[in-house]
PDB file of C-alpha atoms in Angstrom:
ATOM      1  CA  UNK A 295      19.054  51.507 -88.425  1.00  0.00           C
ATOM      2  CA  UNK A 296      21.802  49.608 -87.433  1.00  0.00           C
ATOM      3  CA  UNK A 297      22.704  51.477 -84.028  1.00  0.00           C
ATOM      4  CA  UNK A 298      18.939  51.254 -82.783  1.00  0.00           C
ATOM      5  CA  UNK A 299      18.724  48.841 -79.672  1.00  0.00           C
ATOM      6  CA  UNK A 300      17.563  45.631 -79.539  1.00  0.00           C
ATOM      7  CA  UNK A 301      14.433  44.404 -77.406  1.00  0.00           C
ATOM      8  CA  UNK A 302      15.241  42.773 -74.227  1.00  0.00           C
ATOM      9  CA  UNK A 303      13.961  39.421 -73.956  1.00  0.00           C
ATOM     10  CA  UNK A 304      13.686  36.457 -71.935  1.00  0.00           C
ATOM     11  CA  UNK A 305      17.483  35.404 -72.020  1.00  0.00           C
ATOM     12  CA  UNK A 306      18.317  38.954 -70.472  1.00  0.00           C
ATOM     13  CA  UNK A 307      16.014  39.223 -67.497  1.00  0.00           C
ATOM     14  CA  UNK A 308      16.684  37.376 -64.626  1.00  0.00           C
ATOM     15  CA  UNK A 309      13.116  35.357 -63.757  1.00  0.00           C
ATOM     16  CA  UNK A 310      12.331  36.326 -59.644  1.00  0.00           C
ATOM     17  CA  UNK A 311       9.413  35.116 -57.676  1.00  0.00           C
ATOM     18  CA  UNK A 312       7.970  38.625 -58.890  1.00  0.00           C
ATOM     19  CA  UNK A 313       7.859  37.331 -62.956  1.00  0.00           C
ATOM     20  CA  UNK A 314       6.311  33.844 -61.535  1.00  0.00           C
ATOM     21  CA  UNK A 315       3.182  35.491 -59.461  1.00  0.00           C
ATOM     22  CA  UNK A 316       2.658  37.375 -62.133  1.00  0.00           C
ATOM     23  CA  UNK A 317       2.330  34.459 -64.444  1.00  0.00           C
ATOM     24  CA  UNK A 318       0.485  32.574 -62.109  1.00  0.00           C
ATOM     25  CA  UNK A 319      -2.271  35.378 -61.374  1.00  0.00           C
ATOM     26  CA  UNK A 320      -2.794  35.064 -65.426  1.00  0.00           C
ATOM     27  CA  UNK A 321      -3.103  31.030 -64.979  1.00  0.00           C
ATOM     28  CA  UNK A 322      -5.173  30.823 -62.195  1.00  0.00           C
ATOM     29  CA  UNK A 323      -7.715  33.579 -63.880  1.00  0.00           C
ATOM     30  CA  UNK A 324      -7.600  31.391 -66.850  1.00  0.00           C
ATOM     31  CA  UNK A 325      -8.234  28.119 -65.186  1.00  0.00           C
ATOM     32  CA  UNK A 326     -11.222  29.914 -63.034  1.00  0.00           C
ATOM     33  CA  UNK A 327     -12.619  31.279 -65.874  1.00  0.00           C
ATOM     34  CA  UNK A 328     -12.576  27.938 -68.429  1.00  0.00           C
ATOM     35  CA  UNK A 329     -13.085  25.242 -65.645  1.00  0.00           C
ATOM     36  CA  UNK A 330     -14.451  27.082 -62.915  1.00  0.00           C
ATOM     37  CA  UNK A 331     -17.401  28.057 -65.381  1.00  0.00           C
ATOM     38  CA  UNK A 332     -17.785  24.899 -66.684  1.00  0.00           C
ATOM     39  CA  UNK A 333     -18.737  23.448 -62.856  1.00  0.00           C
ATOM     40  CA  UNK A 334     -20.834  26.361 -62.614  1.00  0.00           C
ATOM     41  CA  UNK A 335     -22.714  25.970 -65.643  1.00  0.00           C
ATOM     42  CA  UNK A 336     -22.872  22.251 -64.708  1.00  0.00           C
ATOM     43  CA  UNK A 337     -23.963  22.827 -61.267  1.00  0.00           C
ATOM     44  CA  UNK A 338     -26.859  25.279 -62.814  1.00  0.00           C
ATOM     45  CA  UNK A 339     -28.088  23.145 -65.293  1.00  0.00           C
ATOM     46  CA  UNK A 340     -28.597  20.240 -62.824  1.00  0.00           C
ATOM     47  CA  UNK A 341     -30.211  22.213 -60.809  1.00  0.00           C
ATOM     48  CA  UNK A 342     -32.647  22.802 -63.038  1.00  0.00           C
ATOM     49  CA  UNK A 343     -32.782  19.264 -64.418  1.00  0.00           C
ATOM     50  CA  UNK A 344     -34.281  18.279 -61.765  1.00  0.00           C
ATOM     51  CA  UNK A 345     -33.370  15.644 -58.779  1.00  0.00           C
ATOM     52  CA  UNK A 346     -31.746  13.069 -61.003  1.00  0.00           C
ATOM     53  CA  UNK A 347     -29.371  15.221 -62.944  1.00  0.00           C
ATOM     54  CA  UNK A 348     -28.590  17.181 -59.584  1.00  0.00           C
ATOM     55  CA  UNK A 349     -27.645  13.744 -57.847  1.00  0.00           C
ATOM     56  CA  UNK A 350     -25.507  12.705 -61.018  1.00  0.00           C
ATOM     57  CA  UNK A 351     -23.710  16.358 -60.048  1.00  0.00           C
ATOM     58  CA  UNK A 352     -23.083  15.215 -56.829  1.00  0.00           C
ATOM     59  CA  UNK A 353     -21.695  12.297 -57.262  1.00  0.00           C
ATOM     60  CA  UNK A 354     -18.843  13.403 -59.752  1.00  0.00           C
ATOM     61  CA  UNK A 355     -17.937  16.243 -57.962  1.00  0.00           C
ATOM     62  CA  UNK A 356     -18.264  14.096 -54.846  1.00  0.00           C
ATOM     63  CA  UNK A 357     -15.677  11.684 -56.087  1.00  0.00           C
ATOM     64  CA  UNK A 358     -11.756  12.060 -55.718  1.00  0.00           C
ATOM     65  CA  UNK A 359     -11.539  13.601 -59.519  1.00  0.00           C
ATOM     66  CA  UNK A 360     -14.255  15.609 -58.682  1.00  0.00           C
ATOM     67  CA  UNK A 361     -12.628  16.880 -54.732  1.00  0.00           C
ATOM     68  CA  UNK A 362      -9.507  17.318 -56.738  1.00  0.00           C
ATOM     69  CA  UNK A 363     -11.185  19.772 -59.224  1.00  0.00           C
ATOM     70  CA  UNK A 364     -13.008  21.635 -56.420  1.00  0.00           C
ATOM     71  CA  UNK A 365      -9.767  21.917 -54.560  1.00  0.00           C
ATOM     72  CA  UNK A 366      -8.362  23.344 -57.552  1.00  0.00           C
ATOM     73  CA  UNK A 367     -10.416  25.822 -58.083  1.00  0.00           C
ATOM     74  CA  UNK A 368     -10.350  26.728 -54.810  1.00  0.00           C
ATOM     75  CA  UNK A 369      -6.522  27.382 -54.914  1.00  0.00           C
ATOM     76  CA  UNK A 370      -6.884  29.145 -57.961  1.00  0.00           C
ATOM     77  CA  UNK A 371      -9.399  31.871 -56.547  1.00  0.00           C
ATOM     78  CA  UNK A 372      -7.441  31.829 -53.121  1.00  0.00           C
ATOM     79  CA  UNK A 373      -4.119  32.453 -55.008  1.00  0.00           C
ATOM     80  CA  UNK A 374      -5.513  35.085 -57.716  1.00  0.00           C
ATOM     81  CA  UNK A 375      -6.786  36.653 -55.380  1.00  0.00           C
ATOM     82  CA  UNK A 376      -4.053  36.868 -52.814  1.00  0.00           C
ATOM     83  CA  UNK A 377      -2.021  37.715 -55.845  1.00  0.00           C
ATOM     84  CA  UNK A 378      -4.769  40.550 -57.371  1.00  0.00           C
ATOM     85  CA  UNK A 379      -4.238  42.011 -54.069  1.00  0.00           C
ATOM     86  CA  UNK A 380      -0.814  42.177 -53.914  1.00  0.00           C
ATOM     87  CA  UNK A 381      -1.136  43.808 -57.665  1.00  0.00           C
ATOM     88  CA  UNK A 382      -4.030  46.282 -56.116  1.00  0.00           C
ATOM     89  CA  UNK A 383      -1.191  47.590 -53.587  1.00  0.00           C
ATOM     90  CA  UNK A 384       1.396  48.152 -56.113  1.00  0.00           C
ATOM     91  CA  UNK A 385      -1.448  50.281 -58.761  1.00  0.00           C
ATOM     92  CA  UNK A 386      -1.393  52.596 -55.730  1.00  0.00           C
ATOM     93  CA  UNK A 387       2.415  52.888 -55.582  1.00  0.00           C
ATOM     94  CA  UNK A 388       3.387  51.158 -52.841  1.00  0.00           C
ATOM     95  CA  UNK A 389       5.673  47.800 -52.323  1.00  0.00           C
ATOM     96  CA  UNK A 390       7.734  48.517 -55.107  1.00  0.00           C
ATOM     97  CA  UNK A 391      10.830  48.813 -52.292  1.00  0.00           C
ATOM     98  CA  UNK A 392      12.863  45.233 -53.801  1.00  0.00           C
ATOM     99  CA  UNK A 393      12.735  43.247 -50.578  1.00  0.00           C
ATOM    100  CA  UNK A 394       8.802  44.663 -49.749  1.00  0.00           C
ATOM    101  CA  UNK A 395       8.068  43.374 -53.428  1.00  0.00           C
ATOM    102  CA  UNK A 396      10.333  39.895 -53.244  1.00  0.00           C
ATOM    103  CA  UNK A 397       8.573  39.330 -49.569  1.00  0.00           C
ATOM    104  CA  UNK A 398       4.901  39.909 -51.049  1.00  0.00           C
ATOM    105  CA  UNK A 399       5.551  37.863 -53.815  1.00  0.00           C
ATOM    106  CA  UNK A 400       6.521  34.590 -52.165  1.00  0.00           C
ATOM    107  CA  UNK A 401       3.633  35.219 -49.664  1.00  0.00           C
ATOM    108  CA  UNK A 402       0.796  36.007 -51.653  1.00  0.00           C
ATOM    109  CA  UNK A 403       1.130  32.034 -53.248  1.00  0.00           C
ATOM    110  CA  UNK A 404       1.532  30.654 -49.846  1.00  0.00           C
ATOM    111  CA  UNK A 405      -1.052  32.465 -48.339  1.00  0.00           C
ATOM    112  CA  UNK A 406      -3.295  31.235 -50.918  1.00  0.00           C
ATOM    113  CA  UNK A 407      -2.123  27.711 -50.206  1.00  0.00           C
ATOM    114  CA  UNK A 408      -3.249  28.106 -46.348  1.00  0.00           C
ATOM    115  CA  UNK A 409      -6.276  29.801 -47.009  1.00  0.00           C
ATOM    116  CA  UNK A 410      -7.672  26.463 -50.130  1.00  0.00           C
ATOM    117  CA  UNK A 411      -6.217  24.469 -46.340  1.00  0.00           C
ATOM    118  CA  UNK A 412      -8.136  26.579 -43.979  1.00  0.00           C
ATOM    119  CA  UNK A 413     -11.506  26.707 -46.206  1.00  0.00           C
ATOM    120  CA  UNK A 414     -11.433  23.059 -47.029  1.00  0.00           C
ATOM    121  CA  UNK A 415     -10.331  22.389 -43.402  1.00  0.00           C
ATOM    122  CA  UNK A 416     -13.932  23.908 -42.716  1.00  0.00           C
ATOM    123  CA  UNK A 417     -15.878  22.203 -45.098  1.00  0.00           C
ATOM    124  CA  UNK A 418     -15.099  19.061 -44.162  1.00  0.00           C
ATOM    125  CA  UNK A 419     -14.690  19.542 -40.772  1.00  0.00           C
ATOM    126  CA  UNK A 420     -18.800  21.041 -40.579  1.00  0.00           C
TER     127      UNK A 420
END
């Protein structure tokens, strides 16, 4: 028992932008799914409230907190979803070449970044 290997662990692998998209696609599907439902909820049940309950809704999500949330969760989808896609084209083997899979991995969080840019850009701009 005592030649049997040890399990690696965090102090042997070295972390690469790989390790921290793949932590971030778990965060930002995390933060969708706890906050992100809670607007949604929100946003139903004031809907069905009635006028009053649907203007309070505005307001707060109309307010800097509230853009700030919004934005948030729209860099969160963006992101986990640039990132899911990323993890779509390695399930069907491909990108796995080191410098294809260190490119794809910076990119897919800054293309997330432009596209929250471009949609709010859009919003606010209609």
């Amino acid at each position: 028992m005592a030649n049997r290997p040890i399990a690696p662990h965090l102090q042997i692998w070295k972390w690469g932008p790989h390790m921290a998209v793949s932590i971030l696609h778990r965060i930002t599907g995390d933060g969708m799914a706890m906050v992100g439902l809670g607007v949604l909820l929100w946003w139903l049940g004031a809907m069905a409230s009635g006028p009053d309950a649907y203007a309070t809704f505005e307001m707060v999500m109309g307010s800097p907190l509230g853009m700030v949330v919004l934005v948030g969760l729209s860099w969160a989808f963006f992101t986990h979803m640039m990132s899911g896609l990323r993890h779509f084209v390695l399930d069907i083997g491909a990108g796995y070449e080191l410098d294809t899979n260190k490119m794809w991995s910076i990119l897919s969080p800054l293309l997330g970044i432009l596209l929250t840019a471009g949609f709010w850009a859009l919003v606010l701009l209609k």
